[in-house]
Short mmCIF file of C-alpha atoms in Angstrom, two decimals:
data_model
loop_
_atom_site.label_atom_id
_atom_site.label_comp_id
_atom_site.label_asym_id
_atom_site.label_seq_id
_atom_site.Cartn_x
_atom_site.Cartn_y
_atom_site.Cartn_z
CA UNK A 1 28.77 5.99 46.16
CA UNK A 2 30.44 8.20 43.60
CA UNK A 3 29.17 8.59 40.09
CA UNK A 4 31.41 9.22 37.16
CA UNK A 5 30.50 12.61 35.67
CA UNK A 6 28.75 12.60 32.31
CA UNK A 7 30.88 13.80 29.41
CA UNK A 8 30.45 17.43 28.37
CA UNK A 9 27.68 18.13 25.89
CA UNK A 10 30.05 19.62 23.35
CA UNK A 11 33.60 18.62 22.61
CA UNK A 12 36.05 21.47 22.25
CA UNK A 13 37.32 21.26 18.64
CA UNK A 14 41.01 20.93 17.98
CA UNK A 15 42.78 23.84 16.31
CA UNK A 16 42.85 21.98 13.01
CA UNK A 17 39.13 21.13 13.25
CA UNK A 18 38.35 24.77 14.13
CA UNK A 19 40.24 25.97 11.06
CA UNK A 20 38.38 23.36 8.96
CA UNK A 21 34.99 24.60 10.18
CA UNK A 22 35.99 28.23 9.58
CA UNK A 23 37.18 27.36 6.07
CA UNK A 24 33.93 25.49 5.36
CA UNK A 25 31.79 28.45 6.43
CA UNK A 26 33.92 30.87 4.39
CA UNK A 27 33.57 28.59 1.37
CA UNK A 28 29.78 28.60 1.66
CA UNK A 29 29.68 32.43 1.79
CA UNK A 30 32.07 32.62 -1.17
CA UNK A 31 29.77 30.31 -3.19
CA UNK A 32 26.68 32.33 -2.23
CA UNK A 33 28.45 35.47 -3.40
CA UNK A 34 29.44 33.82 -6.69
CA UNK A 35 25.85 32.65 -7.17
CA UNK A 36 24.63 36.25 -6.88
CA UNK A 37 22.68 35.55 -3.71
CA UNK A 38 20.68 38.62 -2.80
CA UNK A 39 18.32 38.94 0.14
CA UNK A 40 16.75 41.92 -1.57
CA UNK A 41 15.82 39.77 -4.57
CA UNK A 42 14.51 37.04 -2.28
CA UNK A 43 12.25 39.60 -0.62
CA UNK A 44 10.97 41.04 -3.91
CA UNK A 45 10.52 37.64 -5.62
CA UNK A 46 7.17 36.61 -4.05
CA UNK A 47 5.24 39.53 -5.57
CA UNK A 48 6.84 38.80 -8.95
CA UNK A 49 6.04 35.13 -8.60
CA UNK A 50 2.48 36.00 -7.66
CA UNK A 51 2.31 38.20 -10.76
CA UNK A 52 3.50 35.24 -12.91
CA UNK A 53 0.98 32.90 -11.27
CA UNK A 54 -1.75 35.45 -11.84
CA UNK A 55 -0.91 35.62 -15.55
CA UNK A 56 -0.36 31.83 -15.88
CA UNK A 57 -3.62 30.73 -14.27
CA UNK A 58 -5.89 29.38 -15.44
CA UNK A 59 -3.74 27.14 -17.64
CA UNK A 60 -4.55 26.98 -21.31
CA UNK A 61 -7.04 24.12 -21.68
CA UNK A 62 -8.02 24.84 -25.26
CA UNK A 63 -8.64 21.41 -26.86
CA UNK A 64 -6.45 22.22 -29.86
CA UNK A 65 -3.59 23.25 -27.58
CA UNK A 66 -4.11 20.21 -25.35
CA UNK A 67 -4.07 17.92 -28.40
CA UNK A 68 -0.86 19.49 -29.70
CA UNK A 69 0.81 19.35 -26.30
CA UNK A 70 -0.47 15.80 -25.74
CA UNK A 71 1.23 14.58 -28.90
CA UNK A 72 4.42 16.40 -27.91
CA UNK A 73 4.24 14.62 -24.55
CA UNK A 74 3.81 11.29 -26.33
CA UNK A 75 6.91 12.11 -28.38
CA UNK A 76 8.72 13.00 -25.14
CA UNK A 77 7.85 9.61 -23.66
CA UNK A 78 8.91 7.86 -26.87
CA UNK A 79 12.29 9.59 -26.69
CA UNK A 80 12.64 8.63 -23.02
CA UNK A 81 11.57 4.99 -23.33
CA UNK A 82 13.51 4.27 -26.53
CA UNK A 83 16.62 5.99 -25.19
CA UNK A 84 16.42 4.34 -21.79
CA UNK A 85 15.82 0.83 -23.18
CA UNK A 86 18.68 1.04 -25.67
CA UNK A 87 20.88 2.64 -23.02
CA UNK A 88 20.15 -0.08 -20.47
CA UNK A 89 20.83 -2.84 -23.02
CA UNK A 90 24.14 -1.27 -24.05
CA UNK A 91 25.06 -0.67 -20.41
CA UNK A 92 25.33 -4.37 -19.64
CA UNK A 93 28.39 -5.15 -21.79
CA UNK A 94 29.93 -1.84 -20.77
CA UNK A 95 29.38 -2.71 -17.10
CA UNK A 96 30.99 -6.13 -17.61
CA UNK A 97 34.12 -4.33 -18.80
CA UNK A 98 33.96 -1.85 -15.91
CA UNK A 99 33.38 -4.38 -13.11
CA UNK A 100 36.56 -5.37 -11.32
CA UNK A 101 37.40 -9.06 -11.06
CA UNK A 102 34.88 -10.33 -13.61
CA UNK A 103 35.91 -10.73 -17.23
CA UNK A 104 38.28 -7.85 -17.95
CA UNK A 105 41.65 -6.90 -16.49
CA UNK A 106 42.33 -3.89 -14.27
CA UNK A 107 43.43 -1.64 -17.15
CA UNK A 108 40.21 -2.24 -19.07
CA UNK A 109 38.22 -1.74 -15.85
CA UNK A 110 39.91 1.59 -15.19
CA UNK A 111 39.65 2.91 -18.76
CA UNK A 112 35.96 1.96 -18.91
CA UNK A 113 35.23 3.57 -15.56
CA UNK A 114 37.01 6.80 -16.52
CA UNK A 115 35.04 6.88 -19.79
CA UNK A 116 31.78 6.36 -17.90
CA UNK A 117 32.81 9.12 -15.50
CA UNK A 118 33.34 11.47 -18.44
CA UNK A 119 29.92 10.59 -19.89
CA UNK A 120 28.26 11.35 -16.57
CA UNK A 121 30.22 14.57 -16.11
CA UNK A 122 28.71 16.05 -19.29
CA UNK A 123 25.07 17.09 -18.63
CA UNK A 124 22.35 15.49 -20.76
CA UNK A 125 21.44 18.86 -22.25
CA UNK A 126 25.04 19.25 -23.46
CA UNK A 127 24.91 15.77 -25.04
CA UNK A 128 21.68 16.85 -26.74
CA UNK A 129 23.45 19.89 -28.21
CA UNK A 130 26.26 17.63 -29.47
CA UNK A 131 23.79 15.25 -31.12
CA UNK A 132 21.75 18.10 -32.62
CA UNK A 133 24.96 19.10 -34.37
CA UNK A 134 25.69 15.48 -35.31
CA UNK A 135 22.29 14.27 -36.54
CA UNK A 136 20.26 17.45 -36.85
CA UNK A 137 17.31 18.91 -34.98
CA UNK A 138 14.57 16.58 -33.79
CA UNK A 139 13.74 13.74 -31.43
CA UNK A 140 16.49 11.40 -32.72
CA UNK A 141 19.13 13.73 -31.26
CA UNK A 142 17.22 13.67 -27.97
CA UNK A 143 17.03 9.89 -27.97
CA UNK A 144 20.77 9.61 -28.56
CA UNK A 145 21.39 12.00 -25.68
CA UNK A 146 19.23 9.82 -23.41
CA UNK A 147 21.06 6.68 -24.62
CA UNK A 148 24.50 8.08 -23.80
CA UNK A 149 23.31 9.53 -20.49
CA UNK A 150 21.77 6.18 -19.52
CA UNK A 151 24.97 4.31 -20.39
CA UNK A 152 26.97 6.65 -18.17
CA UNK A 153 24.56 6.09 -15.30
CA UNK A 154 23.65 2.40 -15.65
CA UNK A 155 27.12 1.29 -16.82
CA UNK A 156 28.62 2.49 -13.57
CA UNK A 157 25.87 1.24 -11.26
CA UNK A 158 25.47 -2.13 -13.01
CA UNK A 159 29.23 -2.63 -12.55
CA UNK A 160 29.00 -1.71 -8.87
CA UNK A 161 26.01 -4.04 -8.45
CA UNK A 162 27.92 -6.97 -9.97
CA UNK A 163 30.99 -6.27 -7.86
CA UNK A 164 28.81 -6.28 -4.76
CA UNK A 165 27.17 -9.67 -5.29
CA UNK A 166 27.82 -12.67 -3.06
CA UNK A 167 30.93 -14.35 -4.47
CA UNK A 168 29.96 -17.81 -3.21
CA UNK A 169 27.88 -19.00 -6.20
CA UNK A 170 30.52 -17.67 -8.60
CA UNK A 171 33.23 -19.57 -6.75
CA UNK A 172 31.20 -22.76 -6.82
CA UNK A 173 30.72 -22.47 -10.58
CA UNK A 174 34.41 -21.63 -11.06
CA UNK A 175 35.14 -24.82 -9.14
CA UNK A 176 33.20 -26.81 -11.75
CA UNK A 177 35.63 -25.59 -14.41
CA UNK A 178 33.20 -23.06 -15.88
CA UNK A 179 34.60 -20.22 -18.00
CA UNK A 180 34.51 -16.67 -16.66
CA UNK A 181 31.75 -15.67 -19.07
CA UNK A 182 29.64 -18.65 -17.98
CA UNK A 183 30.21 -17.81 -14.32
CA UNK A 184 29.15 -14.21 -14.92
CA UNK A 185 26.07 -15.24 -16.91
CA UNK A 186 24.94 -17.94 -14.49
CA UNK A 187 25.93 -16.58 -11.07
CA UNK A 188 26.87 -12.90 -11.11
CA UNK A 189 24.15 -11.47 -13.37
CA UNK A 190 21.25 -13.40 -11.78
CA UNK A 191 22.47 -12.33 -8.35
CA UNK A 192 22.67 -8.69 -9.47
CA UNK A 193 19.34 -8.79 -11.34
CA UNK A 194 17.19 -7.16 -8.60
CA UNK A 195 19.64 -4.28 -8.42
CA UNK A 196 19.71 -4.08 -12.24
CA UNK A 197 15.92 -3.81 -12.37
CA UNK A 198 15.88 -1.13 -9.72
CA UNK A 199 18.65 0.85 -11.43
CA UNK A 200 17.04 0.47 -14.89
CA UNK A 201 13.68 1.74 -13.63
CA UNK A 202 15.38 4.69 -12.00
CA UNK A 203 17.15 5.32 -15.32
CA UNK A 204 13.74 5.37 -17.01
CA UNK A 205 12.44 7.94 -14.51
CA UNK A 206 15.58 10.01 -15.07
CA UNK A 207 15.15 9.70 -18.85
CA UNK A 208 11.56 10.96 -18.67
CA UNK A 209 12.64 13.98 -16.61
CA UNK A 210 15.53 14.70 -18.99
CA UNK A 211 13.48 14.29 -22.14
CA UNK A 212 11.07 17.00 -21.04
CA UNK A 213 13.76 19.66 -21.30
CA UNK A 214 15.76 18.40 -24.29
CA UNK A 215 13.38 20.31 -26.55
CA UNK A 216 14.88 23.53 -25.19
CA UNK A 217 17.87 22.88 -27.48
CA UNK A 218 15.88 21.45 -30.37
CA UNK A 219 16.27 17.80 -29.50
CA UNK A 220 12.57 16.96 -29.66
CA UNK A 221 9.88 16.55 -27.06
CA UNK A 222 7.68 18.95 -25.14
CA UNK A 223 10.53 21.18 -23.98
CA UNK A 224 10.26 23.32 -27.11
CA UNK A 225 6.65 24.15 -26.19
CA UNK A 226 7.83 25.36 -22.79
CA UNK A 227 10.45 27.57 -24.39
CA UNK A 228 8.03 29.01 -26.92
CA UNK A 229 5.45 29.63 -24.19
CA UNK A 230 7.89 31.69 -22.14
CA UNK A 231 9.43 33.43 -25.18
CA UNK A 232 5.98 34.60 -26.32
CA UNK A 233 4.86 35.44 -22.74
CA UNK A 234 2.10 32.83 -23.25
CA UNK A 235 2.24 31.88 -19.59
CA UNK A 236 -1.08 29.91 -19.53
CA UNK A 237 0.27 27.54 -22.19
CA UNK A 238 3.64 27.36 -20.39
CA UNK A 239 1.77 26.49 -17.19
CA UNK A 240 -0.14 23.76 -19.03
CA UNK A 241 3.19 22.33 -20.18
CA UNK A 242 4.62 22.45 -16.63
CA UNK A 243 1.56 20.72 -15.20
CA UNK A 244 1.62 18.05 -17.91
CA UNK A 245 5.29 17.37 -17.21
CA UNK A 246 4.62 17.14 -13.48
CA UNK A 247 1.71 14.74 -13.96
CA UNK A 248 3.64 12.51 -16.37
CA UNK A 249 6.84 12.44 -14.27
CA UNK A 250 4.94 11.65 -11.06
CA UNK A 251 2.91 9.02 -12.92
CA UNK A 252 6.07 7.38 -14.30
CA UNK A 253 7.64 7.39 -10.83
CA UNK A 254 4.57 5.68 -9.38
CA UNK A 255 4.48 3.16 -12.23
CA UNK A 256 8.18 2.52 -11.85
CA UNK A 257 7.80 1.93 -8.11
CA UNK A 258 4.97 -0.52 -8.73
CA UNK A 259 6.92 -2.34 -11.46
CA UNK A 260 10.02 -2.47 -9.23
CA UNK A 261 8.01 -4.14 -6.49
CA UNK A 262 6.31 -6.57 -8.86
CA UNK A 263 9.39 -7.54 -10.88
CA UNK A 264 11.86 -7.83 -8.01
CA UNK A 265 9.33 -9.64 -5.91
CA UNK A 266 8.25 -12.15 -8.50
CA UNK A 267 11.03 -12.39 -11.06
CA UNK A 268 12.45 -15.86 -11.61
CA UNK B 1 45.51 -30.28 30.95
CA UNK B 2 45.22 -31.48 27.42
CA UNK B 3 48.42 -32.17 25.63
CA UNK B 4 48.97 -30.67 22.22
CA UNK B 5 48.30 -32.86 19.24
CA UNK B 6 51.97 -32.99 18.41
CA UNK B 7 52.90 -34.12 21.86
CA UNK B 8 50.00 -36.51 22.02
CA UNK B 9 50.76 -38.12 18.71
CA UNK B 10 54.44 -38.40 19.28
CA UNK B 11 53.77 -40.00 22.65
CA UNK B 12 50.89 -42.23 21.76
CA UNK B 13 51.23 -43.00 18.08
CA UNK B 14 54.83 -43.03 16.99
CA UNK B 15 54.07 -45.46 14.17
CA UNK B 16 55.59 -43.73 11.18
CA UNK B 17 56.23 -40.44 12.90
CA UNK B 18 58.54 -37.70 11.88
CA UNK B 19 60.01 -36.29 15.07
CA UNK B 20 61.28 -33.16 13.29
CA UNK B 21 57.94 -32.03 11.90
CA UNK B 22 55.70 -33.69 14.41
CA UNK B 23 53.66 -35.19 11.56
CA UNK B 24 52.46 -38.70 12.23
CA UNK B 25 52.01 -40.97 9.24
CA UNK B 26 49.85 -43.94 9.99
CA UNK B 27 48.26 -44.03 6.55
CA UNK B 28 49.36 -46.86 4.31
CA UNK B 29 52.18 -45.70 2.11
CA UNK B 30 52.73 -48.70 -0.08
CA UNK B 31 51.12 -51.91 -1.21
CA UNK B 32 51.67 -54.52 -3.81
CA UNK B 33 49.15 -52.92 -6.20
CA UNK B 34 50.30 -49.35 -6.61
CA UNK B 35 47.24 -47.24 -5.79
CA UNK B 36 46.18 -44.33 -7.97
CA UNK B 37 47.06 -41.06 -6.26
CA UNK B 38 44.35 -38.47 -6.83
CA UNK B 39 45.82 -35.62 -4.80
CA UNK B 40 49.43 -34.98 -3.98
CA UNK B 41 50.52 -31.88 -2.08
CA UNK B 42 54.22 -31.21 -1.74
CA UNK B 43 55.53 -28.60 0.70
CA UNK B 44 52.52 -26.36 0.08
CA UNK B 45 52.60 -22.96 1.78
CA UNK B 46 50.09 -20.14 1.65
CA UNK B 47 50.34 -16.59 2.93
CA UNK B 48 48.12 -13.57 2.48
CA UNK B 49 50.59 -10.69 2.55
CA UNK B 50 52.62 -11.10 5.72
CA UNK B 51 50.03 -13.39 7.24
CA UNK B 52 51.25 -16.95 6.90
CA UNK B 53 48.33 -19.38 6.91
CA UNK B 54 50.31 -22.63 6.70
CA UNK B 55 53.55 -23.93 5.32
CA UNK B 56 55.26 -27.20 4.41
CA UNK B 57 52.02 -29.14 4.00
CA UNK B 58 52.60 -32.45 2.23
CA UNK B 59 50.34 -35.47 1.76
CA UNK B 60 49.17 -37.99 -0.84
CA UNK B 61 45.55 -39.08 -1.12
CA UNK B 62 44.68 -42.24 -2.98
CA UNK B 63 41.67 -42.93 -5.19
CA UNK B 64 38.54 -43.66 -3.19
CA UNK B 65 39.88 -42.24 0.06
CA UNK B 66 37.62 -40.33 2.40
CA UNK B 67 39.67 -37.70 4.15
CA UNK B 68 38.63 -35.30 6.88
CA UNK B 69 40.56 -32.07 7.12
CA UNK B 70 40.22 -30.72 10.64
CA UNK B 71 41.55 -27.78 12.61
CA UNK B 72 40.48 -24.72 14.54
CA UNK B 73 39.00 -21.59 12.95
CA UNK B 74 41.68 -19.84 10.92
CA UNK B 75 43.87 -22.95 10.72
CA UNK B 76 43.61 -22.80 6.92
CA UNK B 77 41.35 -25.74 6.09
CA UNK B 78 39.25 -23.89 3.52
CA UNK B 79 42.32 -22.13 2.15
CA UNK B 80 44.07 -25.49 1.68
CA UNK B 81 41.03 -26.86 -0.18
CA UNK B 82 41.06 -23.83 -2.47
CA UNK B 83 44.78 -24.20 -3.06
CA UNK B 84 44.30 -27.85 -4.03
CA UNK B 85 41.58 -26.91 -6.51
CA UNK B 86 43.64 -24.05 -7.90
CA UNK B 87 40.99 -21.51 -6.94
CA UNK B 88 43.72 -19.49 -5.23
CA UNK B 89 47.44 -19.72 -5.95
CA UNK B 90 49.82 -21.35 -3.48
CA UNK B 91 52.68 -19.23 -2.17
CA UNK B 92 55.13 -22.08 -2.64
CA UNK B 93 55.12 -25.82 -3.14
CA UNK B 94 53.09 -27.80 -5.62
CA UNK B 95 49.82 -29.69 -5.90
CA UNK B 96 49.04 -32.50 -8.31
CA UNK B 97 45.36 -33.17 -8.77
CA UNK B 98 44.25 -36.24 -10.71
CA UNK B 99 47.80 -36.65 -11.96
CA UNK B 100 48.13 -33.10 -13.27
CA UNK B 101 49.96 -30.10 -11.91
CA UNK B 102 47.31 -27.79 -10.44
CA UNK B 103 49.71 -25.06 -9.33
CA UNK B 104 51.47 -24.21 -12.57
CA UNK B 105 48.68 -25.12 -14.99
CA UNK B 106 47.41 -22.68 -17.62
CA UNK B 107 43.90 -21.35 -17.01
CA UNK B 108 42.37 -23.54 -19.72
CA UNK B 109 44.08 -26.68 -18.36
CA UNK B 110 42.97 -25.78 -14.87
CA UNK B 111 39.36 -25.45 -16.05
CA UNK B 112 39.52 -28.89 -17.68
CA UNK B 113 40.96 -30.26 -14.43
CA UNK B 114 38.26 -28.65 -12.31
CA UNK B 115 35.61 -30.13 -14.59
CA UNK B 116 36.61 -33.50 -13.09
CA UNK B 117 36.13 -32.43 -9.45
CA UNK B 118 33.18 -31.17 -7.43
CA UNK B 119 32.84 -28.70 -4.57
CA UNK B 120 30.15 -28.50 -1.92
CA UNK B 121 30.41 -25.36 0.18
CA UNK B 122 29.30 -24.44 3.65
CA UNK B 123 26.82 -21.84 2.40
CA UNK B 124 25.56 -24.08 -0.43
CA UNK B 125 26.24 -21.27 -2.92
CA UNK B 126 23.21 -21.87 -5.10
CA UNK B 127 22.10 -19.01 -7.33
CA UNK B 128 19.06 -17.95 -5.32
CA UNK B 129 16.79 -16.55 -8.01
CA UNK B 130 17.16 -19.48 -10.40
CA UNK B 131 15.33 -22.78 -10.37
CA UNK B 132 16.74 -25.85 -8.65
CA UNK B 133 17.10 -27.56 -12.05
CA UNK B 134 19.07 -24.64 -13.53
CA UNK B 135 21.38 -24.70 -10.52
CA UNK B 136 22.11 -28.39 -10.99
CA UNK B 137 22.62 -27.97 -14.75
CA UNK B 138 25.27 -25.33 -13.93
CA UNK B 139 27.32 -28.19 -12.51
CA UNK B 140 27.90 -29.28 -16.12
CA UNK B 141 29.36 -25.96 -17.24
CA UNK B 142 32.92 -27.20 -16.88
CA UNK B 143 32.29 -30.02 -19.32
CA UNK B 144 29.72 -28.28 -21.50
CA UNK B 145 30.49 -24.56 -21.54
CA UNK B 146 28.24 -22.09 -23.28
CA UNK B 147 24.82 -20.59 -23.56
CA UNK B 148 22.89 -23.87 -23.60
CA UNK B 149 23.87 -24.64 -20.01
CA UNK B 150 23.07 -21.20 -18.65
CA UNK B 151 19.50 -22.18 -17.88
CA UNK B 152 17.31 -25.25 -17.76
CA UNK B 153 15.17 -23.60 -20.46
CA UNK B 154 18.03 -23.76 -22.97
CA UNK B 155 19.71 -26.97 -21.81
CA UNK B 156 19.88 -29.97 -24.16
CA UNK B 157 17.80 -33.00 -23.21
CA UNK B 158 20.73 -35.19 -22.03
CA UNK B 159 21.86 -32.48 -19.62
CA UNK B 160 18.33 -32.03 -18.29
CA UNK B 161 18.08 -35.79 -17.80
CA UNK B 162 21.46 -35.94 -16.03
CA UNK B 163 20.42 -33.10 -13.75
CA UNK B 164 17.08 -34.73 -12.99
CA UNK B 165 18.89 -37.99 -12.21
CA UNK B 166 21.21 -36.13 -9.82
CA UNK B 167 18.19 -34.49 -8.16
CA UNK B 168 16.53 -37.89 -7.94
CA UNK B 169 19.60 -39.26 -6.17
CA UNK B 170 19.31 -36.59 -3.47
CA UNK B 171 15.54 -37.05 -3.25
CA UNK B 172 14.57 -33.66 -4.61
CA UNK B 173 13.34 -34.38 -8.15
CA UNK B 174 9.94 -32.93 -7.35
CA UNK B 175 11.58 -29.60 -6.40
CA UNK B 176 13.20 -29.14 -9.84
CA UNK B 177 11.03 -26.16 -10.80
CA UNK B 178 11.22 -24.45 -7.43
CA UNK B 179 13.34 -21.37 -6.90
CA UNK B 180 16.54 -22.17 -5.00
CA UNK B 181 15.91 -19.46 -2.42
CA UNK B 182 12.66 -21.14 -1.42
CA UNK B 183 14.31 -24.30 -0.13
CA UNK B 184 15.16 -25.19 3.45
CA UNK B 185 18.83 -25.29 4.46
CA UNK B 186 18.99 -29.07 4.22
CA UNK B 187 17.26 -29.15 0.84
CA UNK B 188 19.53 -26.40 -0.42
CA UNK B 189 22.64 -28.35 0.57
CA UNK B 190 21.28 -31.49 -1.09
CA UNK B 191 20.82 -29.51 -4.31
CA UNK B 192 24.43 -28.34 -3.96
CA UNK B 193 25.46 -32.00 -3.66
CA UNK B 194 23.46 -32.83 -6.79
CA UNK B 195 25.20 -29.98 -8.61
CA UNK B 196 28.58 -31.32 -7.52
CA UNK B 197 27.73 -34.88 -8.56
CA UNK B 198 26.01 -34.19 -11.89
CA UNK B 199 29.33 -33.98 -13.71
CA UNK B 200 30.38 -37.36 -12.25
CA UNK B 201 33.55 -36.01 -10.64
CA UNK B 202 36.54 -38.12 -9.63
CA UNK B 203 37.17 -36.03 -6.52
CA UNK B 204 34.67 -34.29 -4.29
CA UNK B 205 35.61 -31.46 -1.96
CA UNK B 206 33.23 -30.41 0.79
CA UNK B 207 33.98 -27.32 2.86
CA UNK B 208 32.16 -27.69 6.17
CA UNK B 209 29.06 -29.02 4.42
CA UNK B 210 26.96 -29.13 7.57
CA UNK B 211 28.10 -25.94 9.28
CA UNK B 212 24.98 -23.98 8.36
CA UNK B 213 22.54 -26.81 9.11
CA UNK B 214 20.83 -27.94 12.28
CA UNK B 215 22.19 -31.21 13.73
CA UNK B 216 19.45 -33.44 12.28
CA UNK B 217 19.72 -31.93 8.79
CA UNK B 218 23.50 -32.09 9.11
CA UNK B 219 23.40 -35.80 9.84
CA UNK B 220 21.07 -36.42 6.90
CA UNK B 221 23.27 -34.44 4.54
CA UNK B 222 26.48 -36.17 5.65
CA UNK B 223 24.87 -39.60 5.36
CA UNK B 224 23.58 -38.84 1.89
CA UNK B 225 26.83 -37.21 0.80
CA UNK B 226 28.95 -40.21 1.75
CA UNK B 227 26.45 -42.75 0.48
CA UNK B 228 26.55 -41.08 -2.94
CA UNK B 229 30.32 -40.64 -2.81
CA UNK B 230 30.75 -44.35 -2.13
CA UNK B 231 28.30 -45.26 -4.90
CA UNK B 232 30.26 -43.15 -7.36
CA UNK B 233 33.61 -44.35 -6.02
CA UNK B 234 34.98 -40.83 -5.71
CA UNK B 235 37.73 -39.50 -3.50
CA UNK B 236 36.30 -37.21 -0.84
CA UNK B 237 38.07 -34.46 1.05
CA UNK B 238 35.93 -32.64 3.56
CA UNK B 239 36.57 -30.07 6.25
CA UNK B 240 34.65 -30.19 9.48
CA UNK B 241 34.59 -28.83 13.00
CA UNK B 242 32.51 -31.81 14.00
CA UNK B 243 34.97 -34.32 15.43
CA UNK B 244 32.42 -37.13 15.43
CA UNK B 245 31.72 -36.52 11.74
CA UNK B 246 35.42 -36.46 10.96
CA UNK B 247 36.03 -39.80 12.69
CA UNK B 248 32.84 -41.42 11.42
CA UNK B 249 32.96 -40.39 7.78
CA UNK B 250 36.68 -39.96 7.24
CA UNK B 251 38.92 -42.96 7.01
CA UNK B 252 41.92 -40.68 7.21
CA UNK B 253 42.32 -37.48 9.20
CA UNK B 254 44.52 -34.52 8.30
CA UNK B 255 44.88 -31.95 11.08
CA UNK B 256 46.04 -28.37 10.60
CA UNK B 257 47.26 -26.40 13.58
CA UNK B 258 49.78 -23.63 14.20
CA UNK B 259 50.31 -23.16 10.47
CA UNK B 260 51.37 -26.72 9.78
CA UNK B 261 50.03 -30.19 9.16
CA UNK B 262 50.16 -31.55 12.69
CA UNK B 263 48.24 -34.74 12.17
CA UNK B 264 48.02 -37.30 9.39
CA UNK B 265 46.56 -40.52 10.66
CA UNK B 266 43.99 -43.21 9.94
CA UNK B 267 40.70 -42.44 11.65
CA UNK B 268 40.50 -45.92 13.13
CA UNK B 269 43.64 -45.20 15.12
CA UNK B 270 42.28 -41.98 16.64
CA UNK B 271 39.82 -41.00 19.33
CA UNK B 272 37.84 -37.81 19.78
CA UNK B 273 40.22 -36.64 22.48
CA UNK B 274 43.09 -36.95 20.00
CA UNK B 275 41.39 -34.49 17.68
CA UNK B 276 40.39 -32.10 20.42
CA UNK B 277 44.05 -31.29 20.88
CA UNK B 278 43.98 -29.56 17.51
CA UNK B 279 41.52 -27.02 18.86
CA UNK B 280 43.53 -26.09 21.97
#
């Protein structure tokens, strides 16, 4: 009895594929070169990092410093929560305009999606700089940056979520003579609600992470303390700031995960 | 070997047949009292791109008729239902629904027209995360658009009462507060029937209403559906792969095959073997 031979372990690439692989590898090396990649620096970094760690530890746990940093962290969370909540609320009407086949025509869909793409293309720190110019230094500029960043993120994903819902309930309501806005409110949005909740909670996590660095450009929050710590070589205080940010961000992620499970599991 | 429906009908039932099209007309076409025509399709054709689904489909359905639309998968039964309701545009031809043009109507006129018909779908199409009562109240959106009918919480008392009455008629009043995704398949379809009936439609469309149910639940749903349809005196058009259902519940059978209306006959004049030809 003859057995058919197993196929070879590796397929010989076509000439085009071979050129593609070669181009890809060359591209990676070109990017590493542009990024100033240096093995020498990699090798000398650990001692320098150890030197930083040696000067940063123990973190500054002076009660006065902790109180000051604590209030800055509270301000950071206020910026994040206020910005994320307003951003999520404003994202819904924007997403309705961006979602194809719901209430707006293809031109409106496309223009809205391009605008959302532009908002996402500009980093949150750049939006913070713009708003510092527009409304002055302080947490309000940071909050506005979070709002616009959240709209860019949630507007797009809310629209995708609504486009991806089961069309059956919407068709059944359309068949009753319901208007488009009624169909969207009664069938599309409830069907997309679990995805909305998940996206909104992720936006909150993202807002908390962003808000910790907006202070670097004067847009409020604990970021300014980090900058000052490094500028003054006060590494113990800088380390305290880093640890506080890590604890808060991880805590928010855990809380968000718990809320996601509770809300999506139980929401009516 | 089974003969095709066209051959079979032309051989066995040449009552009012059209030898050119192969369509057999055994349905009554005239009487002393002129009946009200609820649905009139004239030379309706539908294509998706180059894919022709059906063409030259014509029929008239009178008030109170119970009509089964049968045919194999892909024959275009669901598409024809959607064309009649104006949910998708026809490629050519015209449809008059409840005396109004459904093919050339403006969107607002079409909405008003749809508010007088009901649809029960194969997959029930309830909004899963909302309560049963909210789902039924949504059936009134065509007649009462706006925020107050988005949820049972906001709905005015008369609408809540109408929805509860519709739920009572399908035997599910005690499930009003339950989430729709926590119902069994049969219960879910009965809620869909209540949603279709709450607006007191003149015409009910049902697209394979038992396809997702087990046989026992399917029988219950069909029995209930037609009992309520008779009580309300509505015209019913339903699609089904179940030949026994088609012959039992339909008093007229429309058969789609090979992209055309191959059968139009009174159910009493047909046997199951006649319909099986449509699936060959």
